[in-house]
Short mmCIF file of C-alpha atoms and ligand atoms in Angstrom, two decimals:
data_model
loop_
_atom_site.label_atom_id
_atom_site.label_comp_id
_atom_site.label_asym_id
_atom_site.label_seq_id
_atom_site.Cartn_x
_atom_site.Cartn_y
_atom_site.Cartn_z
CA MET E 13 -3.92 14.25 -53.26
CA GLU E 14 -1.90 12.12 -55.54
CA ASP E 15 0.98 12.28 -54.31
CA VAL E 16 1.48 15.56 -53.16
CA PRO E 17 1.14 16.43 -49.34
CA LEU E 18 -2.19 19.08 -49.81
CA ALA E 19 -0.22 20.45 -46.25
CA ASP E 20 2.77 21.61 -48.77
CA LEU E 21 0.66 23.30 -50.90
CA ALA E 22 -1.31 25.49 -48.64
CA ALA E 23 2.29 26.20 -46.89
CA GLU E 24 3.86 27.05 -50.29
CA HIS E 25 0.80 28.53 -52.11
CA GLY E 26 -1.17 30.20 -49.25
CA THR E 27 -4.88 29.50 -48.83
CA PRO E 28 -7.35 29.67 -50.01
CA LEU E 29 -6.26 27.61 -52.44
CA PHE E 30 -8.06 25.03 -55.40
CA VAL E 31 -6.37 22.00 -55.67
CA TYR E 32 -7.40 19.52 -58.89
CA SER E 33 -5.89 15.69 -59.49
CA LYS E 34 -5.20 15.47 -63.03
CA ALA E 35 -6.14 11.44 -62.60
CA ALA E 36 -9.41 12.09 -61.21
CA MET E 37 -10.19 14.28 -64.10
CA LEU E 38 -9.00 11.69 -66.73
CA HIS E 39 -10.81 9.02 -64.46
CA ALA E 40 -14.31 10.82 -64.56
CA LEU E 41 -14.25 11.08 -68.64
CA ALA E 42 -13.01 7.34 -68.56
CA ALA E 43 -16.19 6.54 -67.81
CA TYR E 44 -17.86 8.26 -70.31
CA GLN E 45 -15.51 7.37 -72.94
CA ARG E 46 -16.00 3.27 -71.88
CA GLY E 47 -19.68 4.29 -72.02
CA PHE E 48 -19.48 5.54 -76.14
CA ALA E 49 -16.69 3.00 -77.06
CA GLY E 50 -17.40 1.93 -80.26
CA ARG E 51 -20.33 4.39 -81.23
CA LYS E 52 -19.56 7.74 -83.35
CA ALA E 53 -19.79 9.85 -79.84
CA GLN E 54 -18.24 13.52 -79.16
CA ILE E 55 -17.54 14.73 -75.64
CA CYS E 56 -18.05 18.52 -75.33
CA TYR E 57 -16.71 19.45 -71.13
CA ALA E 58 -19.34 21.92 -70.79
CA MET E 59 -16.51 24.16 -69.44
CA LYS E 60 -18.99 26.90 -67.23
CA ALA E 61 -18.13 24.12 -64.60
CA ASN E 62 -14.30 24.63 -64.71
CA SER E 63 -12.99 27.18 -67.14
CA SER E 64 -9.04 27.83 -66.06
CA LEU E 65 -7.03 27.28 -68.65
CA GLY E 66 -5.24 24.32 -67.77
CA VAL E 67 -7.98 22.06 -66.62
CA LEU E 68 -9.40 23.25 -70.45
CA GLN E 69 -6.14 21.87 -72.03
CA LEU E 70 -6.39 18.62 -70.09
CA PHE E 71 -9.32 17.94 -71.49
CA ALA E 72 -8.42 18.91 -74.94
CA ARG E 73 -5.53 16.88 -74.80
CA ALA E 74 -7.79 14.05 -74.06
CA GLY E 75 -9.91 14.92 -77.00
CA CYS E 76 -12.80 16.79 -75.66
CA GLY E 77 -14.51 19.23 -77.51
CA PHE E 78 -16.09 22.01 -75.08
CA ASP E 79 -19.75 23.33 -74.74
CA ILE E 80 -19.20 27.03 -74.35
CA VAL E 81 -21.93 29.98 -73.20
CA SER E 82 -20.11 33.04 -74.34
CA GLY E 83 -17.43 34.71 -76.41
CA GLY E 84 -15.44 34.73 -73.59
CA GLU E 85 -15.70 30.82 -73.25
CA LEU E 86 -14.85 30.29 -76.68
CA ALA E 87 -11.47 32.54 -76.46
CA ARG E 88 -10.71 30.82 -73.46
CA ALA E 89 -11.33 26.91 -75.05
CA LEU E 90 -8.89 28.23 -78.20
CA ALA E 91 -6.18 29.74 -76.04
CA ALA E 92 -5.93 26.13 -74.46
CA GLY E 93 -5.91 24.38 -77.90
CA GLY E 94 -9.51 23.38 -78.09
CA GLU E 95 -10.54 22.79 -81.62
CA PRO E 96 -12.91 24.90 -83.03
CA SER E 97 -14.66 22.44 -84.75
CA LYS E 98 -15.40 20.49 -81.71
CA VAL E 99 -16.93 23.44 -79.85
CA ILE E 100 -20.83 23.87 -79.53
CA PHE E 101 -22.50 27.34 -78.54
CA SER E 102 -25.63 26.79 -75.95
CA GLY E 103 -27.64 29.21 -74.12
CA VAL E 104 -30.45 31.65 -74.77
CA GLY E 105 -29.06 34.82 -75.34
CA LYS E 106 -25.89 35.19 -77.51
CA THR E 107 -25.49 38.12 -79.02
CA ARG E 108 -24.49 39.07 -82.62
CA ALA E 109 -20.84 39.91 -81.48
CA GLU E 110 -20.69 36.35 -80.09
CA MET E 111 -21.98 34.85 -83.27
CA LYS E 112 -19.62 36.66 -85.37
CA GLN E 113 -16.59 35.28 -83.60
CA ALA E 114 -17.81 31.98 -83.46
CA LEU E 115 -18.51 31.86 -87.16
CA GLN E 116 -15.23 33.31 -87.54
CA ALA E 117 -13.44 30.69 -85.32
CA GLY E 118 -15.62 28.17 -87.13
CA ILE E 119 -17.43 26.55 -84.34
CA GLY E 120 -19.19 22.88 -85.17
CA CYS E 121 -22.60 23.73 -83.93
CA PHE E 122 -24.89 26.46 -82.23
CA ASN E 123 -27.65 25.06 -80.35
CA VAL E 124 -30.29 27.74 -80.76
CA GLU E 125 -32.76 28.06 -77.83
CA SER E 126 -35.76 30.32 -79.72
CA GLU E 127 -37.31 30.81 -83.07
CA ALA E 128 -35.78 34.82 -82.77
CA GLU E 129 -32.57 33.39 -82.27
CA LEU E 130 -32.42 31.51 -85.36
CA ASP E 131 -33.24 34.40 -87.80
CA VAL E 132 -30.15 37.01 -85.97
CA LEU E 133 -28.01 33.90 -86.27
CA SER E 134 -28.83 33.79 -89.91
CA ALA E 135 -28.78 37.31 -91.09
CA VAL E 136 -25.37 37.40 -88.85
CA ALA E 137 -23.99 34.22 -91.28
CA THR E 138 -25.23 35.45 -94.65
CA GLN E 139 -23.98 39.04 -93.98
CA MET E 140 -20.46 36.85 -93.58
CA GLY E 141 -21.35 34.91 -96.43
CA LEU E 142 -21.52 31.70 -94.49
CA LYS E 143 -23.92 28.96 -93.22
CA ALA E 144 -24.06 28.63 -89.38
CA PRO E 145 -24.77 25.10 -88.45
CA VAL E 146 -27.47 24.71 -86.05
CA SER E 147 -29.12 22.31 -83.41
CA LEU E 148 -32.47 23.25 -81.55
CA ARG E 149 -32.65 22.91 -78.03
CA VAL E 150 -35.51 21.14 -77.11
CA ASN E 151 -37.15 21.98 -73.80
CA PRO E 152 -38.90 18.17 -73.27
CA ASN E 153 -40.74 19.47 -70.18
CA VAL E 154 -39.05 16.47 -67.81
CA ASP E 155 -38.74 16.65 -64.40
CA ALA E 156 -35.08 16.26 -64.06
CA LYS E 157 -35.71 16.66 -60.09
CA THR E 158 -32.90 18.31 -58.70
CA HIS E 159 -32.75 22.25 -57.14
CA PRO E 160 -35.17 24.77 -58.95
CA TYR E 161 -32.05 26.72 -59.92
CA ILE E 162 -30.30 23.97 -61.48
CA SER E 163 -33.61 22.78 -63.30
CA THR E 164 -33.58 23.41 -66.89
CA GLY E 165 -35.86 20.90 -69.18
CA LEU E 166 -39.50 22.22 -67.71
CA LYS E 167 -41.99 24.04 -69.40
CA GLY E 168 -41.70 27.26 -66.81
CA ASN E 169 -37.95 27.13 -67.38
CA LYS E 170 -36.40 29.63 -70.00
CA PHE E 171 -34.38 26.87 -71.86
CA GLY E 172 -34.90 25.45 -75.32
CA ILE E 173 -38.01 25.26 -77.47
CA ALA E 174 -41.35 23.70 -76.31
CA HIS E 175 -41.23 20.36 -77.59
CA GLU E 176 -44.58 21.00 -78.99
CA ASN E 177 -43.21 23.95 -81.27
CA VAL E 178 -39.90 22.19 -82.20
CA LEU E 179 -40.92 20.90 -85.25
CA THR E 180 -42.19 24.34 -86.95
CA ALA E 181 -38.77 25.73 -85.66
CA TYR E 182 -37.04 23.22 -87.79
CA ARG E 183 -39.20 24.10 -90.75
CA HIS E 184 -38.30 27.86 -90.06
CA ALA E 185 -34.42 26.95 -89.87
CA ALA E 186 -34.48 24.75 -92.79
CA LYS E 187 -35.63 27.51 -94.52
CA LEU E 188 -33.36 30.42 -93.70
CA PRO E 189 -30.52 31.30 -96.09
CA GLY E 190 -27.85 31.44 -93.69
CA LEU E 191 -28.54 28.50 -91.50
CA LYS E 192 -27.81 24.79 -91.95
CA VAL E 193 -29.55 22.11 -89.78
CA VAL E 194 -26.88 19.62 -88.28
CA GLY E 195 -28.37 18.30 -85.55
CA ILE E 196 -31.28 18.12 -82.29
CA ASP E 197 -29.88 18.51 -78.61
CA CYS E 198 -31.86 18.92 -75.19
CA HIS E 199 -30.31 19.34 -71.73
CA ILE E 200 -32.85 19.06 -68.56
CA GLY E 201 -31.00 20.48 -65.58
CA SER E 202 -27.59 19.79 -63.53
CA GLN E 203 -26.73 17.17 -60.53
CA ILE E 204 -29.32 14.69 -61.52
CA THR E 205 -28.65 11.99 -59.49
CA GLU E 206 -31.29 9.00 -61.02
CA THR E 207 -31.81 7.48 -64.41
CA THR E 208 -35.06 8.03 -65.16
CA PRO E 209 -35.49 11.43 -66.36
CA TYR E 210 -32.75 10.50 -69.02
CA LEU E 211 -34.35 8.38 -70.52
CA ASP E 212 -37.91 10.32 -70.38
CA ALA E 213 -36.05 12.75 -72.14
CA MET E 214 -34.31 10.64 -74.56
CA ASP E 215 -38.21 9.44 -75.73
CA ARG E 216 -39.21 12.89 -76.34
CA VAL E 217 -35.90 13.87 -78.42
CA LEU E 218 -36.40 10.77 -80.37
CA ASP E 219 -40.27 11.01 -81.23
CA LEU E 220 -38.97 14.62 -82.34
CA VAL E 221 -36.19 13.39 -84.71
CA GLY E 222 -38.60 11.00 -86.43
CA GLU E 223 -41.05 13.95 -87.12
CA ILE E 224 -38.59 16.26 -88.20
CA GLU E 225 -36.84 13.52 -90.63
CA ALA E 226 -40.28 12.84 -91.58
CA ALA E 227 -40.57 16.40 -92.58
CA GLY E 228 -37.60 16.17 -94.94
CA ILE E 229 -35.19 17.68 -92.73
CA ALA E 230 -31.79 15.44 -91.43
CA ILE E 231 -30.83 15.50 -88.26
CA GLU E 232 -27.29 14.17 -88.33
CA HIS E 233 -26.22 14.52 -84.68
CA ILE E 234 -27.94 14.44 -81.12
CA ASP E 235 -27.22 15.73 -78.27
CA PHE E 236 -28.24 14.91 -74.38
CA GLY E 237 -26.69 17.38 -72.62
CA GLY E 238 -24.66 17.01 -69.82
CA GLY E 239 -26.33 17.24 -66.15
CA LEU E 240 -25.04 14.15 -64.77
CA GLY E 241 -24.87 14.23 -60.84
CA ILE E 242 -21.81 13.82 -58.10
CA ASN E 243 -21.65 12.38 -54.54
CA TYR E 244 -21.25 15.84 -52.75
CA ASN E 245 -23.02 13.75 -49.20
CA GLY E 246 -23.84 10.61 -49.75
CA GLU E 247 -25.73 10.95 -53.21
CA VAL E 248 -25.30 8.00 -55.60
CA PRO E 249 -25.79 9.02 -58.72
CA PRO E 250 -25.40 6.19 -61.84
CA GLU E 251 -21.71 6.03 -63.18
CA ALA E 252 -21.32 7.40 -66.99
CA ASP E 253 -20.91 3.87 -68.39
CA GLU E 254 -24.15 2.75 -66.53
CA LEU E 255 -25.75 6.00 -66.83
CA TRP E 256 -24.98 5.28 -70.82
CA VAL E 257 -26.02 1.71 -71.29
CA HIS E 258 -29.43 2.30 -70.18
CA LEU E 259 -29.37 4.99 -72.80
CA LEU E 260 -27.85 3.11 -75.58
CA ALA E 261 -30.08 0.37 -74.95
CA LYS E 262 -32.91 2.47 -75.73
CA LEU E 263 -31.07 4.14 -78.76
CA ASP E 264 -30.55 0.90 -80.18
CA ALA E 265 -34.09 0.04 -79.60
CA ARG E 266 -35.48 2.42 -81.43
CA GLY E 267 -33.23 2.30 -84.19
CA TYR E 268 -30.94 5.35 -83.53
CA GLY E 269 -27.98 3.76 -82.35
CA GLN E 270 -25.97 4.78 -85.54
CA ARG E 271 -26.40 8.53 -85.14
CA LYS E 272 -23.87 10.56 -84.29
CA LEU E 273 -23.96 11.27 -80.41
CA MET E 274 -22.50 14.47 -78.09
CA ILE E 275 -23.01 14.73 -74.88
CA GLU E 276 -22.18 18.22 -72.79
CA PRO E 277 -20.84 16.67 -69.08
CA GLY E 278 -19.62 19.41 -66.82
CA ARG E 279 -19.93 18.79 -63.29
CA SER E 280 -19.10 14.73 -63.11
CA LEU E 281 -15.62 15.26 -65.08
CA VAL E 282 -14.44 18.07 -62.39
CA GLY E 283 -16.57 18.18 -59.27
CA ASN E 284 -15.16 15.74 -57.36
CA ALA E 285 -11.62 16.43 -58.37
CA GLY E 286 -11.06 19.37 -56.65
CA VAL E 287 -10.40 20.61 -53.06
CA CYS E 288 -10.57 23.89 -51.42
CA LEU E 289 -7.95 24.37 -49.07
CA THR E 290 -8.44 27.19 -46.21
CA GLU E 291 -7.14 27.87 -42.73
CA VAL E 292 -9.27 28.93 -39.48
CA LEU E 293 -8.24 32.14 -38.72
CA TYR E 294 -10.95 32.48 -35.62
CA LEU E 295 -13.04 30.28 -33.50
CA LYS E 296 -15.65 32.43 -31.64
CA PRO E 297 -18.13 30.18 -29.57
CA GLY E 298 -21.69 31.89 -29.19
CA GLU E 299 -24.66 31.22 -27.11
CA GLN E 300 -26.60 29.63 -30.06
CA LYS E 301 -24.17 28.89 -32.40
CA ASN E 302 -20.24 28.37 -32.51
CA PHE E 303 -18.35 29.70 -35.52
CA CYS E 304 -15.50 28.44 -37.04
CA ILE E 305 -14.29 31.40 -39.47
CA VAL E 306 -11.87 30.24 -42.43
CA ASP E 307 -10.22 32.47 -44.98
CA ALA E 308 -12.41 31.00 -47.80
CA ALA E 309 -15.72 32.79 -48.32
CA MET E 310 -18.38 32.61 -50.37
CA ASN E 311 -16.68 35.11 -52.95
CA ASP E 312 -14.59 31.67 -53.65
CA LEU E 313 -17.14 29.11 -52.82
CA PRO E 314 -20.66 30.47 -53.87
CA ARG E 315 -22.71 27.18 -54.03
CA PRO E 316 -23.92 27.09 -50.43
CA ALA E 317 -24.75 30.55 -50.18
CA MET E 318 -26.86 30.35 -53.77
CA TYR E 319 -28.60 26.69 -53.50
CA GLU E 320 -27.91 25.76 -49.94
CA ALA E 321 -25.56 23.23 -51.24
CA TYR E 322 -23.64 21.02 -49.12
CA HIS E 323 -19.81 20.34 -49.23
CA GLN E 324 -18.19 18.40 -46.90
CA ILE E 325 -15.59 20.02 -44.67
CA VAL E 326 -12.63 18.09 -43.06
CA PRO E 327 -9.47 18.53 -41.45
CA VAL E 328 -6.30 17.89 -43.60
CA THR E 329 -3.86 17.38 -40.24
CA GLN E 330 -5.32 15.21 -37.29
CA ALA E 331 -5.98 17.68 -34.37
CA ALA E 332 -4.17 17.39 -31.07
CA ASP E 333 -5.98 14.95 -28.81
CA HIS E 334 -6.64 17.57 -26.24
CA ILE E 335 -8.94 19.60 -28.65
CA PRO E 336 -12.60 18.73 -28.13
CA SER E 337 -15.40 18.08 -30.72
CA ALA E 338 -17.94 21.13 -31.25
CA ARG E 339 -20.51 21.88 -33.60
CA TYR E 340 -19.73 24.92 -35.76
CA GLU E 341 -21.17 27.40 -38.56
CA VAL E 342 -18.56 27.40 -40.61
CA VAL E 343 -18.38 31.20 -42.22
CA GLY E 344 -15.94 33.26 -44.35
CA PRO E 345 -14.73 36.93 -43.72
CA VAL E 346 -17.60 38.36 -45.91
CA CYS E 347 -19.75 40.74 -44.61
CA GLU E 348 -23.00 38.73 -45.01
CA SER E 349 -25.10 36.28 -43.16
CA GLY E 350 -25.04 34.31 -46.37
CA ASP E 351 -21.43 34.09 -45.78
CA TRP E 352 -21.17 30.47 -44.75
CA LEU E 353 -19.94 27.38 -46.16
CA GLY E 354 -21.03 24.52 -43.96
CA ARG E 355 -23.91 24.50 -40.94
CA GLU E 356 -23.68 22.83 -37.63
CA ARG E 357 -20.49 20.33 -38.72
CA ASP E 358 -19.11 18.63 -35.91
CA LEU E 359 -14.68 19.43 -36.09
CA ARG E 360 -12.12 19.41 -33.85
CA VAL E 361 -10.45 22.55 -34.86
CA HIS E 362 -8.37 25.43 -33.00
CA SER E 363 -7.17 28.63 -35.60
CA GLY E 364 -4.17 27.87 -38.03
CA ASP E 365 -5.71 24.57 -38.41
CA LEU E 366 -6.16 23.80 -42.35
CA LEU E 367 -9.53 22.52 -44.00
CA ALA E 368 -10.47 21.04 -47.22
CA VAL E 369 -13.91 21.83 -48.46
CA LEU E 370 -14.30 18.85 -50.90
CA SER E 371 -15.84 18.29 -54.14
CA THR E 372 -15.11 21.93 -55.09
CA GLY E 373 -13.91 21.10 -58.48
CA ALA E 374 -17.26 22.26 -60.21
CA TYR E 375 -19.01 25.71 -60.21
CA CYS E 376 -16.67 26.99 -57.31
CA MET E 377 -13.89 29.01 -58.89
CA SER E 378 -15.79 29.64 -62.21
CA MET E 379 -18.68 31.19 -59.93
CA SER E 380 -16.08 32.95 -57.91
CA SER E 381 -16.12 36.60 -57.32
CA ASN E 382 -13.91 39.73 -56.08
CA TYR E 383 -16.93 40.76 -53.51
CA ASN E 384 -15.35 42.97 -50.78
CA THR E 385 -12.30 43.02 -52.65
CA ARG E 386 -11.15 39.78 -52.19
CA GLY E 387 -8.45 38.19 -54.84
CA ARG E 388 -9.72 35.14 -56.14
CA ALA E 389 -7.85 31.80 -54.89
CA ALA E 390 -4.55 30.30 -56.65
CA GLU E 391 -5.04 26.68 -58.39
CA VAL E 392 -2.75 24.11 -58.53
CA LEU E 393 -3.16 20.68 -60.53
CA ILE E 394 -1.68 17.84 -59.76
CA ASP E 395 0.18 15.14 -61.62
CA GLY E 396 1.32 12.57 -59.86
CA GLY E 397 4.20 13.90 -57.83
CA ARG E 398 4.02 17.19 -59.69
CA ALA E 399 1.95 20.40 -58.84
CA HIS E 400 1.81 22.49 -61.53
CA LEU E 401 0.54 26.45 -60.72
CA ILE E 402 -1.99 27.06 -62.90
CA ARG E 403 -3.44 30.25 -61.77
CA HIS E 404 -1.39 32.76 -59.14
CA ARG E 405 -3.55 34.23 -56.35
CA GLU E 406 -4.85 37.55 -57.97
CA THR E 407 -3.68 40.49 -56.34
CA ALA E 408 -5.43 43.72 -55.41
CA SER E 409 -3.70 45.66 -58.62
CA ASP E 410 -4.85 42.76 -60.67
CA GLN E 411 -8.40 43.65 -59.77
CA MET E 412 -7.86 47.20 -60.01
CA ARG E 413 -6.64 47.03 -63.42
CA SER E 414 -9.02 47.50 -66.07
CA GLU E 415 -10.14 50.46 -64.09
CA ARG E 416 -9.66 54.48 -64.32
CA LEU E 417 -9.85 57.11 -61.70
CA LEU E 418 -12.39 60.46 -62.67
N1 LIG M 530 -25.18 21.88 -71.23
C1 LIG M 530 -26.00 23.14 -70.78
C2 LIG M 530 -26.47 23.58 -72.17
C3 LIG M 530 -25.68 23.54 -69.58
O1 LIG M 530 -26.60 24.70 -69.24
C4 LIG M 530 -25.23 23.15 -68.45
C5 LIG M 530 -25.20 23.26 -67.08
C6 LIG M 530 -24.42 21.84 -68.82
C7 LIG M 530 -24.37 21.62 -70.31
C8 LIG M 530 -23.32 21.19 -67.55
O2 LIG M 530 -24.33 20.74 -66.85
P1 LIG M 530 -23.52 19.51 -65.93
O3 LIG M 530 -23.42 18.43 -66.60
O4 LIG M 530 -22.06 20.17 -65.30
O5 LIG M 530 -24.81 19.32 -64.55
N2 LIG M 530 -23.87 26.47 -60.67
C9 LIG M 530 -24.60 25.53 -60.74
C10 LIG M 530 -25.23 24.51 -61.92
C11 LIG M 530 -25.50 25.31 -63.13
C12 LIG M 530 -25.44 24.35 -64.64
C13 LIG M 530 -26.07 24.83 -65.23
N3 LIG M 530 -26.03 24.34 -66.90
C14 LIG M 530 -23.94 24.37 -59.32
O6 LIG M 530 -23.32 24.93 -58.77
O7 LIG M 530 -25.22 23.49 -59.29
#
């Protein structure tokens, strides 16, 4: 990766090990920056995709704001040098304590997802003698054509305010003493590989902006969420700048081209910038299936178990010629049949070999767990020829630190 051999990193830091490329992250960000050149735009990295401090620091230094979904994420964003005014707070279930924490920090906007939340936020802000900047998240009822668990803009989803109720909700927000309406937002799903759902959602949102402003409520910014997909296994999503050529053309055509724009990309900034290195522990041939048992598991890489997601798995070093190819189920050590990383993979490997699970920069480390009391993996960020250890491997005592015996 960049100028550092992955096998050397595995030897130094052990496996499983996440390795990220700074250049790949900045390259992905540059596509958005190109797309928005000459516009008033703020990129808020959706840090749920990968919230490791070193990664956040890189995006903060590159001028990004952050899309957060919890008080914990706010603390991380600030610890990494994020500017509070560039933080937006999404999510259907913000607690009063989280609202207070975010108001104290002076975040840029709350993306509110229900009328009930408007009331509570106004009450919390009023008590603090403040006005909370708000945007309402619209559920535009468009099909993002992605996995049902990561589709968020359809009527049956828990997210956002149904677009037919949005105007009423804005009228309500405008009357509340503790709120200041600043924007509108939507997010229709994740791993979206087509342009059309974005264009459809944009039409819905712009229709609403027209109605809301006609009712005398000014909308300063329009936030189109994140969701752009990446190539895991031959998918061909549009590049970020290509997608925005189409979206900006629509904005211009409808007269909103000079509005402040916000976006919340996560996966497309980090997904393809990371790999997870794992060592082959045992090969276990079977009558029906052969198993390749590796030292990474569903606690490190939860996406296959959760969404039947596909990640390419490739050997880091060439196997010796005498090793035959065989078809394997690549599985981890966790005590569940759901603990698989790849199915029916043709590999030439033997125990001790190093494999790389690709496209694991997004929603892997941030979704990892300690199931089976497995310590979370270490993480390294590569910058040219330099390797920064940005997280040490979690020890058993790290895991037990917050616990007490009876
Ligand atoms: N904004 C909001 C309000 C979101 O809910 C999300 C993701 C994003 C932005 C960023 O979306 P992205 O650009 O990363 O697609 N764990 C799943 C993905 C869940 C996405 C949830 N929301 C996975 O591993 O595929």
